[in-house]
Every structure is written in structure tokens, then in C-alpha cells.
Amino acid sequence: MLVKTKAIVISSLKFQEKSLIVKCFTLSHGLKSYFVRDAFSSRKSNQKIAYFQPMTILEIEAVHKNKGTLENFKEIKIEAPFHSIHSDIYKSTIVMFISEMLHHSIHEEETNEHLFTFLETALHWLDNHDEIANFHLILLLETTKYLGFYPDISDMDMPFFEMNEGVFTPFHAISSLTEHESNLFKKLIDLKFDTNQKIFHVIERQIVLRILIDYYSFHLDGFKKPKSLDVLKEVFS
């Protein structure tokens, strides 16, 4: 089946000497993996390595056999080139981290147009703004809306956030955040991309990031802590 769709690059893995296996989150078919033969050869001008940097937004034409095997691109072009994401150390570190988080979070070959649109819009916002210290925190929390485990905020006046059920409670349980952690989490819930980015101190931001990773771990089977986490902490310390 010939498919034309937008796709966000989640990961790319070198295969043998010249080829790549590229995992993309597509608008039309959810998560798909593609085999890019001779990706490192200059003869393949339409399959440049630059196309497959983390979170690049592509327009693709591909052959989908839908047999659980690797699919193949026919045509690729960048949907809208980023101006700063891959050249700014802070932004490139953020997208590397986000792509790894999504790699461990999205497993279904199912269409999720709302998640795709959210990620696309968020990436363009990141590309065009400089106050971005909390971008990854907000994005990871908002992504849980589309993955099915966004916190129940109906009782946010309660002092403790219970991670397993995703609710605020009056009592502290084994799987609850401390009151201080719960208050930081409440701050995050109220944040938008355009909110003052200095609302968290560095240590507070690291605490919130740990909370988010733990929250993903509670709700996603087989979730793994991103290897790029240490790099992210170093860059934003």
C-alpha cells in the first residue's frame, strides 16, 4: 500500500555499514519502522542522514506492507526545516531526550492524530522560542493525555499525589509523592509553554523530571529510563 503522510522521527539505528533503521511516528499509521538502504551514500540524495535527526518532521511517501516487517520509503522531504532545534545545544539535548522518552512510550501501530498534532505544534514552538527551560517537563506531562494516564486533577487541593492511580489524596501512601513533591507537581500541571520559565529552580526542575519519569514507569509496561537523562541534567544544571 502506497502511503503519503507526515512523520516525526523517533529514532535511527545504523545497520551494517551504509544503512539505517528509522522509527517514525506517522500521522496516518502511528508508529512505523523503515529500512533506509545506503543512507550513508551520497548517491541517495533524497535519504540524507540529516533527515533522520531526532524529532525531525518529514513528509514521506512510503510502501507499507503492514506485515510487521520493516517498511520502505519512496520519497522523503523535510516538512518544515527547523531553524534552531538542531543547532542550539539546549534544544538539541531536549529533543534527543524527548525522542528517547517517546521511543519507550509509544508502541502501538495505531493512529493517534491528536498526539501527532500536539507534538508537531510543540516542536515548532520550541524552534521559535528561547525561554525553554521547562519545555520538556510540560511536553511530557501533556503527552500523558494522549497516552491515557494524565493525572486526575479534580482533587488538586489534596496534599499528596498518588502515582499509581494518578490522583490527589488526603493521605500519604507508599506510592505517593511527598507534600513538597506534590506541590511541585501541581505547579507543573498549571504550566503552559508560554509561562514564565523561571518558576522552578534547577534542583526543583530535576525533582519534577524525576517525578515524571517515575510516573511514566508506573503506567507504561517495560518503560526504560532514557540514557540521555544524564546529558539533559548536565546541560541544564
mmCIF file of C-alpha atoms in Angstrom:
data_model
loop_
_atom_site.group_PDB
_atom_site.id
_atom_site.type_symbol
_atom_site.label_atom_id
_atom_site.label_comp_id
_atom_site.label_asym_id
_atom_site.label_seq_id
_atom_site.Cartn_x
_atom_site.Cartn_y
_atom_site.Cartn_z
ATOM 1 C CA MET A 1 0.000 0.000 0.000
ATOM 2 C CA LEU A 2 1.385 3.392 -1.021
ATOM 3 C CA VAL A 3 1.050 5.952 1.773
ATOM 4 C CA LYS A 4 1.638 9.705 1.846
ATOM 5 C CA THR A 5 1.815 11.161 5.344
ATOM 6 C CA LYS A 6 3.677 13.376 7.778
ATOM 7 C CA ALA A 7 6.090 11.582 10.103
ATOM 8 C CA ILE A 8 8.142 12.545 13.165
ATOM 9 C CA VAL A 9 11.499 10.790 13.520
ATOM 10 C CA ILE A 10 11.696 8.977 16.857
ATOM 11 C CA SER A 11 14.986 7.102 16.452
ATOM 12 C CA SER A 12 17.501 5.891 13.903
ATOM 13 C CA LEU A 13 19.854 2.947 14.208
ATOM 14 C CA LYS A 14 22.801 2.272 11.934
ATOM 15 C CA PHE A 15 22.555 -1.103 10.203
ATOM 16 C CA GLN A 16 25.775 -2.627 8.837
ATOM 17 C CA GLU A 17 27.955 -0.014 7.120
ATOM 18 C CA LYS A 18 25.667 2.128 4.999
ATOM 19 C CA SER A 19 22.047 1.584 6.036
ATOM 20 C CA LEU A 20 19.662 2.806 8.731
ATOM 21 C CA ILE A 21 16.615 1.507 10.519
ATOM 22 C CA VAL A 22 14.422 4.535 11.232
ATOM 23 C CA LYS A 23 11.477 4.545 13.622
ATOM 24 C CA CYS A 24 8.863 7.203 12.872
ATOM 25 C CA PHE A 25 5.611 8.269 14.450
ATOM 26 C CA THR A 26 3.353 8.844 11.453
ATOM 27 C CA LEU A 27 0.176 10.885 11.247
ATOM 28 C CA SER A 28 -1.678 8.217 9.281
ATOM 29 C CA HIS A 29 -0.481 4.918 10.760
ATOM 30 C CA GLY A 30 1.070 5.567 14.168
ATOM 31 C CA LEU A 31 4.462 4.032 14.847
ATOM 32 C CA LYS A 32 6.315 2.578 11.851
ATOM 33 C CA SER A 33 9.887 1.353 11.256
ATOM 34 C CA TYR A 34 11.616 1.869 7.922
ATOM 35 C CA PHE A 35 14.712 0.416 6.279
ATOM 36 C CA VAL A 36 16.867 3.038 4.563
ATOM 37 C CA ARG A 37 19.338 1.305 2.283
ATOM 38 C CA ASP A 38 22.600 3.137 1.554
ATOM 39 C CA ALA A 39 21.629 6.035 3.821
ATOM 40 C CA PHE A 40 25.299 6.962 4.152
ATOM 41 C CA SER A 41 25.857 7.018 0.392
ATOM 42 C CA SER A 42 25.918 10.363 -1.390
ATOM 43 C CA ARG A 43 24.128 8.702 -4.282
ATOM 44 C CA LYS A 44 20.910 8.700 -2.261
ATOM 45 C CA SER A 45 20.357 12.455 -2.105
ATOM 46 C CA ASN A 46 16.721 12.039 -1.003
ATOM 47 C CA GLN A 47 17.708 10.000 2.050
ATOM 48 C CA LYS A 48 20.303 12.189 3.719
ATOM 49 C CA ILE A 49 21.284 11.424 7.289
ATOM 50 C CA ALA A 50 20.182 14.937 8.271
ATOM 51 C CA TYR A 51 16.594 13.913 7.579
ATOM 52 C CA PHE A 52 16.723 11.419 10.411
ATOM 53 C CA GLN A 53 17.829 13.570 13.335
ATOM 54 C CA PRO A 54 15.607 13.178 16.423
ATOM 55 C CA MET A 55 12.119 14.720 16.133
ATOM 56 C CA THR A 56 12.582 15.975 12.567
ATOM 57 C CA ILE A 57 9.185 16.382 10.909
ATOM 58 C CA LEU A 58 9.062 14.759 7.485
ATOM 59 C CA GLU A 59 6.653 14.423 4.613
ATOM 60 C CA ILE A 60 7.018 10.891 3.322
ATOM 61 C CA GLU A 61 5.760 8.659 0.588
ATOM 62 C CA ALA A 62 6.231 5.047 1.622
ATOM 63 C CA VAL A 63 5.267 1.498 0.811
ATOM 64 C CA HIS A 64 3.518 -0.093 3.793
ATOM 65 C CA LYS A 65 3.186 -3.867 3.606
ATOM 66 C CA ASN A 66 1.772 -3.963 7.165
ATOM 67 C CA LYS A 67 3.222 -7.395 7.853
ATOM 68 C CA GLY A 68 5.185 -6.473 10.962
ATOM 69 C CA THR A 69 8.388 -6.107 8.935
ATOM 70 C CA LEU A 70 10.391 -3.015 8.043
ATOM 71 C CA GLU A 71 8.689 -0.685 5.577
ATOM 72 C CA ASN A 72 10.371 1.315 2.794
ATOM 73 C CA PHE A 73 10.424 4.987 1.868
ATOM 74 C CA LYS A 74 9.840 6.049 -1.719
ATOM 75 C CA GLU A 75 10.185 9.795 -1.241
ATOM 76 C CA ILE A 76 11.218 11.928 1.733
ATOM 77 C CA LYS A 77 11.339 15.652 2.331
ATOM 78 C CA ILE A 78 11.508 17.807 5.428
ATOM 79 C CA GLU A 79 8.048 19.187 6.152
ATOM 80 C CA ALA A 80 9.318 22.497 7.572
ATOM 81 C CA PRO A 81 13.049 22.901 8.316
ATOM 82 C CA PHE A 82 13.878 23.793 11.910
ATOM 83 C CA HIS A 83 15.856 26.993 12.351
ATOM 84 C CA SER A 84 17.389 26.388 15.771
ATOM 85 C CA ILE A 85 16.495 22.973 17.222
ATOM 86 C CA HIS A 86 19.446 21.045 15.822
ATOM 87 C CA SER A 87 21.995 23.856 16.186
ATOM 88 C CA ASP A 88 21.202 25.026 19.726
ATOM 89 C CA ILE A 89 22.798 22.755 22.356
ATOM 90 C CA TYR A 90 19.914 23.180 24.799
ATOM 91 C CA LYS A 91 17.222 22.482 22.221
ATOM 92 C CA SER A 92 19.073 19.581 20.598
ATOM 93 C CA THR A 93 19.571 17.991 24.021
ATOM 94 C CA ILE A 94 15.871 18.402 24.780
ATOM 95 C CA VAL A 95 14.753 16.761 21.527
ATOM 96 C CA MET A 96 17.247 13.920 21.997
ATOM 97 C CA PHE A 97 15.755 13.284 25.436
ATOM 98 C CA ILE A 98 12.144 13.617 24.244
ATOM 99 C CA SER A 99 12.727 11.264 21.317
ATOM 100 C CA GLU A 100 14.130 8.652 23.690
ATOM 101 C CA MET A 101 11.171 9.065 26.060
ATOM 102 C CA LEU A 102 8.746 8.613 23.149
ATOM 103 C CA HIS A 103 10.730 5.638 21.882
ATOM 104 C CA HIS A 104 9.997 3.882 25.180
ATOM 105 C CA SER A 105 6.415 5.170 25.411
ATOM 106 C CA ILE A 106 4.765 4.721 22.008
ATOM 107 C CA HIS A 107 4.492 1.085 20.984
ATOM 108 C CA GLU A 108 1.254 0.839 19.080
ATOM 109 C CA GLU A 109 0.915 0.833 15.307
ATOM 110 C CA GLU A 110 -2.299 2.755 15.800
ATOM 111 C CA THR A 111 -3.264 6.155 14.511
ATOM 112 C CA ASN A 112 -3.111 8.888 17.159
ATOM 113 C CA GLU A 113 -3.656 12.062 15.180
ATOM 114 C CA HIS A 114 -4.188 14.209 18.280
ATOM 115 C CA LEU A 115 -0.804 13.192 19.738
ATOM 116 C CA PHE A 116 0.898 13.794 16.390
ATOM 117 C CA THR A 117 -0.635 17.263 16.060
ATOM 118 C CA PHE A 118 0.330 18.144 19.635
ATOM 119 C CA LEU A 119 3.963 17.056 19.108
ATOM 120 C CA GLU A 120 4.186 18.867 15.776
ATOM 121 C CA THR A 121 2.841 22.096 17.270
ATOM 122 C CA ALA A 122 5.118 21.807 20.324
ATOM 123 C CA LEU A 123 8.236 21.273 18.191
ATOM 124 C CA HIS A 124 7.518 24.365 16.115
ATOM 125 C CA TRP A 125 7.013 26.324 19.353
ATOM 126 C CA LEU A 126 10.389 25.090 20.636
ATOM 127 C CA ASP A 127 12.063 26.067 17.368
ATOM 128 C CA ASN A 128 10.781 29.629 17.619
ATOM 129 C CA HIS A 129 11.292 30.430 21.314
ATOM 130 C CA ASP A 130 14.309 30.882 23.567
ATOM 131 C CA GLU A 131 12.809 30.569 27.067
ATOM 132 C CA ILE A 132 12.627 26.777 27.078
ATOM 133 C CA ALA A 133 13.874 25.550 30.473
ATOM 134 C CA ASN A 134 10.588 23.786 31.296
ATOM 135 C CA PHE A 135 9.605 22.753 27.772
ATOM 136 C CA HIS A 136 10.423 19.063 28.195
ATOM 137 C CA LEU A 137 8.571 18.891 31.522
ATOM 138 C CA ILE A 138 5.401 20.408 30.095
ATOM 139 C CA LEU A 139 5.575 18.265 26.959
ATOM 140 C CA LEU A 140 5.991 15.019 28.885
ATOM 141 C CA LEU A 141 3.061 15.809 31.162
ATOM 142 C CA GLU A 142 0.820 16.880 28.264
ATOM 143 C CA THR A 143 1.771 13.737 26.318
ATOM 144 C CA THR A 144 0.198 11.614 29.060
ATOM 145 C CA LYS A 145 -3.187 12.987 27.936
ATOM 146 C CA TYR A 146 -2.744 11.175 24.630
ATOM 147 C CA LEU A 147 -1.229 8.038 26.158
ATOM 148 C CA GLY A 148 -4.107 7.638 28.597
ATOM 149 C CA PHE A 149 -2.709 8.424 32.045
ATOM 150 C CA TYR A 150 -2.956 12.174 32.561
ATOM 151 C CA PRO A 151 -3.401 12.947 36.285
ATOM 152 C CA ASP A 152 -6.911 13.326 37.678
ATOM 153 C CA ILE A 153 -6.854 16.961 38.798
ATOM 154 C CA SER A 154 -10.350 17.095 40.292
ATOM 155 C CA ASP A 155 -8.926 17.000 43.850
ATOM 156 C CA MET A 156 -5.807 19.127 43.430
ATOM 157 C CA ASP A 157 -6.437 20.774 46.780
ATOM 158 C CA MET A 158 -5.447 17.484 48.441
ATOM 159 C CA PRO A 159 -1.838 17.425 49.738
ATOM 160 C CA PHE A 160 -0.484 14.191 48.213
ATOM 161 C CA PHE A 161 -0.275 12.865 44.650
ATOM 162 C CA GLU A 162 -0.615 9.090 44.421
ATOM 163 C CA MET A 163 1.393 7.873 41.416
ATOM 164 C CA ASN A 164 -0.236 4.515 40.717
ATOM 165 C CA GLU A 165 -3.812 5.789 40.450
ATOM 166 C CA GLY A 166 -2.799 9.250 39.243
ATOM 167 C CA VAL A 167 -4.940 11.076 41.807
ATOM 168 C CA PHE A 168 -4.523 13.616 44.599
ATOM 169 C CA THR A 169 -5.400 12.239 48.039
ATOM 170 C CA PRO A 170 -5.598 13.422 51.660
ATOM 171 C CA PHE A 171 -3.364 10.577 52.888
ATOM 172 C CA HIS A 172 0.224 9.589 52.130
ATOM 173 C CA ALA A 173 0.603 6.082 50.671
ATOM 174 C CA ILE A 174 3.683 4.079 49.660
ATOM 175 C CA SER A 175 3.315 5.191 46.045
ATOM 176 C CA SER A 176 2.585 8.833 46.909
ATOM 177 C CA LEU A 177 4.803 11.844 46.412
ATOM 178 C CA THR A 178 5.768 13.851 49.478
ATOM 179 C CA GLU A 179 3.808 17.019 50.105
ATOM 180 C CA HIS A 180 6.696 19.111 48.752
ATOM 181 C CA GLU A 181 6.943 16.962 45.612
ATOM 182 C CA SER A 182 3.175 17.083 45.184
ATOM 183 C CA ASN A 183 3.254 20.877 45.327
ATOM 184 C CA LEU A 184 5.937 20.989 42.631
ATOM 185 C CA PHE A 185 3.838 18.622 40.512
ATOM 186 C CA LYS A 186 0.826 20.910 40.939
ATOM 187 C CA LYS A 187 2.960 23.808 39.695
ATOM 188 C CA LEU A 188 3.810 21.801 36.593
ATOM 189 C CA ILE A 189 0.163 20.955 35.912
ATOM 190 C CA ASP A 190 -0.621 24.679 35.828
ATOM 191 C CA LEU A 191 2.234 25.496 33.417
ATOM 192 C CA LYS A 192 1.902 26.311 29.726
ATOM 193 C CA PHE A 193 4.714 26.690 27.208
ATOM 194 C CA ASP A 194 4.423 30.474 27.406
ATOM 195 C CA THR A 195 4.504 30.566 31.223
ATOM 196 C CA ASN A 196 7.481 32.200 32.985
ATOM 197 C CA GLN A 197 10.244 29.615 32.622
ATOM 198 C CA LYS A 198 11.904 30.659 35.906
ATOM 199 C CA ILE A 199 9.112 29.235 38.047
ATOM 200 C CA PHE A 200 11.370 26.310 39.039
ATOM 201 C CA HIS A 201 14.899 26.431 40.442
ATOM 202 C CA VAL A 202 17.395 23.982 38.960
ATOM 203 C CA ILE A 203 17.000 21.460 41.800
ATOM 204 C CA GLU A 204 13.210 21.727 41.655
ATOM 205 C CA ARG A 205 13.286 21.111 37.903
ATOM 206 C CA GLN A 206 15.335 17.964 38.449
ATOM 207 C CA ILE A 207 12.874 16.752 41.090
ATOM 208 C CA VAL A 208 9.939 17.308 38.716
ATOM 209 C CA LEU A 209 11.762 15.494 35.928
ATOM 210 C CA ARG A 210 12.373 12.511 38.211
ATOM 211 C CA ILE A 211 8.697 12.526 39.186
ATOM 212 C CA LEU A 212 7.672 12.442 35.513
ATOM 213 C CA ILE A 213 10.000 9.569 34.673
ATOM 214 C CA ASP A 214 8.738 7.625 37.686
ATOM 215 C CA TYR A 215 5.156 8.411 36.653
ATOM 216 C CA TYR A 216 5.791 7.025 33.161
ATOM 217 C CA SER A 217 7.351 3.949 34.757
ATOM 218 C CA PHE A 218 4.222 3.368 36.850
ATOM 219 C CA HIS A 219 1.937 3.489 33.832
ATOM 220 C CA LEU A 220 3.874 2.002 30.906
ATOM 221 C CA ASP A 221 4.910 -1.647 30.890
ATOM 222 C CA GLY A 222 8.589 -2.142 30.109
ATOM 223 C CA PHE A 223 9.396 1.575 30.259
ATOM 224 C CA LYS A 224 13.142 2.272 30.494
ATOM 225 C CA LYS A 225 14.863 5.331 31.912
ATOM 226 C CA PRO A 226 16.374 7.308 28.995
ATOM 227 C CA LYS A 227 20.138 7.097 28.622
ATOM 228 C CA SER A 228 20.178 10.775 27.631
ATOM 229 C CA LEU A 229 18.833 11.801 31.060
ATOM 230 C CA ASP A 230 22.324 12.470 32.456
ATOM 231 C CA VAL A 231 23.189 14.645 29.447
ATOM 232 C CA LEU A 232 19.996 16.639 29.932
ATOM 233 C CA LYS A 233 20.766 17.194 33.622
ATOM 234 C CA GLU A 234 24.313 18.292 32.783
ATOM 235 C CA VAL A 235 23.222 20.801 30.142
ATOM 236 C CA PHE A 236 20.522 22.347 32.351
ATOM 237 C CA SER A 237 22.476 22.308 35.631
#
